[in-house]
Short mmCIF file of C-alpha atoms in Angstrom, two decimals:
data_model
loop_
_atom_site.label_atom_id
_atom_site.label_comp_id
_atom_site.label_asym_id
_atom_site.label_seq_id
_atom_site.Cartn_x
_atom_site.Cartn_y
_atom_site.Cartn_z
CA UNK Y 1 -87.02 -31.54 11.09
CA UNK Y 2 -85.49 -34.47 9.18
CA UNK Y 3 -84.89 -34.16 5.45
CA UNK Y 4 -87.39 -36.21 3.47
CA UNK Y 5 -85.87 -39.11 1.50
CA UNK Y 6 -86.75 -37.40 -1.78
CA UNK Y 7 -84.71 -34.32 -0.81
CA UNK Y 8 -81.63 -36.16 0.42
CA UNK Y 9 -78.55 -36.10 -1.78
CA UNK Y 10 -77.88 -39.26 -3.74
CA UNK Y 11 -74.49 -40.87 -4.15
CA UNK Y 12 -74.26 -39.20 -7.54
CA UNK Y 13 -74.94 -35.80 -5.92
CA UNK Y 14 -72.17 -36.42 -3.43
CA UNK Y 15 -69.72 -37.55 -6.10
CA UNK Y 16 -70.51 -34.48 -8.20
CA UNK Y 17 -69.70 -32.32 -5.19
CA UNK Y 18 -66.43 -34.23 -4.86
CA UNK Y 19 -67.18 -35.27 -1.30
CA UNK Y 20 -63.97 -36.76 0.01
CA UNK Y 21 -64.25 -40.29 1.39
CA UNK Y 22 -64.45 -40.33 5.19
CA UNK Y 23 -60.94 -41.80 5.52
CA UNK Y 24 -59.47 -38.96 3.46
CA UNK Y 25 -61.40 -36.26 5.34
CA UNK Y 26 -60.42 -37.84 8.65
CA UNK Y 27 -56.73 -37.72 7.68
CA UNK Y 28 -56.82 -34.26 6.09
CA UNK Y 29 -59.13 -32.40 8.49
CA UNK Y 30 -60.22 -34.27 11.61
CA UNK Y 31 -56.87 -35.59 12.81
CA UNK Y 32 -54.98 -32.31 12.16
CA UNK Y 33 -57.59 -30.31 14.10
CA UNK Y 34 -57.29 -32.66 17.06
CA UNK Y 35 -53.49 -32.59 16.84
CA UNK Y 36 -53.55 -28.78 16.91
CA UNK Y 37 -55.74 -28.82 20.01
CA UNK Y 38 -53.49 -31.43 21.68
CA UNK Y 39 -50.44 -29.20 21.06
CA UNK Y 40 -52.15 -26.10 22.48
CA UNK Y 41 -54.64 -27.00 25.19
CA UNK Y 42 -54.85 -23.32 26.19
CA UNK Y 43 -56.54 -22.29 22.92
CA UNK Y 44 -60.30 -22.38 23.33
CA UNK Y 45 -60.79 -21.95 19.59
CA UNK Y 46 -58.84 -25.16 18.97
CA UNK Y 47 -60.92 -27.01 21.52
CA UNK Y 48 -64.14 -25.76 19.91
CA UNK Y 49 -62.97 -26.69 16.41
CA UNK Y 50 -61.88 -30.17 17.47
CA UNK Y 51 -65.09 -30.84 19.40
CA UNK Y 52 -67.36 -29.79 16.55
CA UNK Y 53 -65.37 -31.62 13.89
CA UNK Y 54 -65.14 -34.87 15.81
CA UNK Y 55 -68.77 -34.85 16.93
CA UNK Y 56 -70.17 -34.07 13.47
CA UNK Y 57 -67.95 -36.60 11.71
CA UNK Y 58 -70.69 -39.20 12.29
CA UNK Y 59 -72.81 -37.34 9.73
CA UNK Y 60 -70.06 -37.58 7.09
CA UNK Y 61 -69.74 -41.32 7.71
CA UNK Y 62 -73.46 -41.88 7.44
CA UNK Y 63 -74.01 -39.71 4.35
CA UNK Y 64 -71.10 -41.26 2.54
CA UNK Y 65 -71.88 -44.90 3.30
CA UNK Y 66 -75.65 -45.21 3.68
CA UNK Y 67 -76.49 -45.61 -0.02
CA UNK Y 68 -73.52 -47.71 -1.11
CA UNK Y 69 -72.60 -49.82 1.91
CA UNK Y 70 -75.38 -49.42 4.47
CA UNK Y 71 -74.03 -52.22 6.61
CA UNK Y 72 -71.00 -50.05 7.40
CA UNK Y 73 -73.38 -47.72 9.22
CA UNK Y 74 -75.58 -50.48 10.65
CA UNK Y 75 -78.29 -49.97 8.02
CA UNK Y 76 -79.55 -47.03 10.06
CA UNK Y 77 -82.19 -44.90 8.29
CA UNK Y 78 -80.55 -41.55 9.11
CA UNK Y 79 -77.53 -39.99 10.78
CA UNK Y 80 -79.43 -39.52 14.05
CA UNK Y 81 -80.01 -43.26 14.34
CA UNK Y 82 -76.37 -43.88 13.46
CA UNK Y 83 -75.41 -41.52 16.29
CA UNK Y 84 -77.52 -43.63 18.66
CA UNK Y 85 -75.50 -46.65 17.58
CA UNK Y 86 -72.27 -44.77 18.26
CA UNK Y 87 -73.54 -43.72 21.69
CA UNK Y 88 -74.17 -47.38 22.50
CA UNK Y 89 -70.50 -48.03 21.78
CA UNK Y 90 -69.04 -45.12 23.74
CA UNK Y 91 -70.27 -42.42 26.11
CA UNK Y 92 -67.79 -40.08 24.44
CA UNK Y 93 -70.43 -39.32 21.83
CA UNK Y 94 -72.88 -38.19 24.51
CA UNK Y 95 -70.26 -35.87 25.96
CA UNK Y 96 -69.23 -34.51 22.57
CA UNK Y 97 -72.86 -33.87 21.61
CA UNK Y 98 -73.35 -31.79 24.76
CA UNK Y 99 -70.09 -29.94 24.14
CA UNK Y 100 -70.78 -29.33 20.43
CA UNK Y 101 -74.19 -27.90 21.23
CA UNK Y 102 -72.76 -25.70 23.98
CA UNK Y 103 -70.13 -24.29 21.62
CA UNK Y 104 -72.64 -23.09 19.06
CA UNK Y 105 -76.02 -22.53 20.75
CA UNK Y 106 -76.12 -19.71 23.26
CA UNK Y 107 -79.68 -18.86 24.20
CA UNK Y 108 -80.53 -16.34 26.88
CA UNK Y 109 -83.07 -17.38 29.45
CA UNK Y 110 -86.39 -15.80 28.61
CA UNK Y 111 -87.36 -15.24 32.24
CA UNK Y 112 -84.10 -13.64 33.29
CA UNK Y 113 -82.36 -10.60 31.93
CA UNK Y 114 -78.88 -10.81 33.38
CA UNK Y 115 -76.35 -10.76 30.53
CA UNK Y 116 -74.47 -13.82 31.75
CA UNK Y 117 -77.52 -16.11 31.96
CA UNK Y 118 -77.51 -18.84 29.34
CA UNK Y 119 -80.07 -21.55 28.74
CA UNK Y 120 -78.93 -25.02 27.88
CA UNK Y 121 -79.87 -25.72 24.27
CA UNK Y 122 -81.49 -28.96 23.24
CA UNK Y 123 -82.41 -31.94 25.34
CA UNK Y 124 -80.01 -33.10 28.03
CA UNK Y 125 -78.98 -36.73 27.72
CA UNK Y 126 -79.80 -38.59 30.94
CA UNK Y 127 -76.76 -40.80 30.28
CA UNK Y 128 -74.48 -37.72 30.42
CA UNK Y 129 -75.20 -35.98 33.74
CA UNK Y 130 -72.75 -33.05 33.38
CA UNK Y 131 -74.26 -29.70 32.47
CA UNK Y 132 -72.54 -28.00 29.53
CA UNK Y 133 -74.05 -24.58 28.88
CA UNK Y 134 -71.22 -22.59 27.30
CA UNK Y 135 -68.12 -23.22 25.22
CA UNK Y 136 -65.87 -22.53 28.19
CA UNK Y 137 -67.46 -25.51 29.97
CA UNK Y 138 -66.05 -27.74 27.22
CA UNK Y 139 -62.54 -26.34 27.33
CA UNK Y 140 -60.55 -28.72 29.55
CA UNK Y 141 -63.36 -30.96 30.77
CA UNK Y 142 -66.79 -31.40 29.31
CA UNK Y 143 -69.01 -29.85 31.95
CA UNK Y 144 -68.27 -29.44 35.63
CA UNK Y 145 -66.36 -32.49 36.81
CA UNK Y 146 -67.02 -34.11 33.44
CA UNK Y 147 -64.60 -36.14 31.34
CA UNK Y 148 -61.34 -34.73 30.02
CA UNK Y 149 -62.01 -33.07 26.65
CA UNK Y 150 -58.97 -34.37 24.77
CA UNK Y 151 -59.38 -37.92 26.09
CA UNK Y 152 -63.06 -37.85 25.10
CA UNK Y 153 -62.19 -36.67 21.59
CA UNK Y 154 -59.54 -39.36 21.22
CA UNK Y 155 -61.92 -42.07 22.41
CA UNK Y 156 -64.52 -41.04 19.82
CA UNK Y 157 -61.86 -40.99 17.12
CA UNK Y 158 -60.86 -44.55 18.01
CA UNK Y 159 -64.47 -45.63 17.43
CA UNK Y 160 -64.59 -43.75 14.13
CA UNK Y 161 -61.46 -45.53 12.93
CA UNK Y 162 -63.36 -48.82 13.03
CA UNK Y 163 -65.68 -47.37 10.35
CA UNK Y 164 -62.94 -46.14 8.04
#
């Protein structure tokens, strides 16, 4: 459920919390996580960290800019609408959304009791036809026969750089 406008943090709230500007966070956290993954493609934990960080960076951009420079985030009313804008620019965001959800939401099928059965969480995006049900399906490629994980991350980061 979306946060009502009266409960959303204001710019003053963010500044009090010392929220780093997106460009600083990107340089201090996002890029190093991706670099670590690129140096060790065999580490699932690095893939998971990079996927989650890069996908959720859109929220940091939106929260930081919406009240002071809304045009930077297309005057979208919330981070979900901003994500739609990003998806219109690159399918990498569709792939990363599927991968990010698969790395954190593991729900057993209610009708089946086998320990390895996992339901796909959320709503599949018809524009991203690859099924991603578990973190290991976002390790080297995002889903079976899906796009290369590192290339997808780097493509999304290139889009983000236009907002920094």
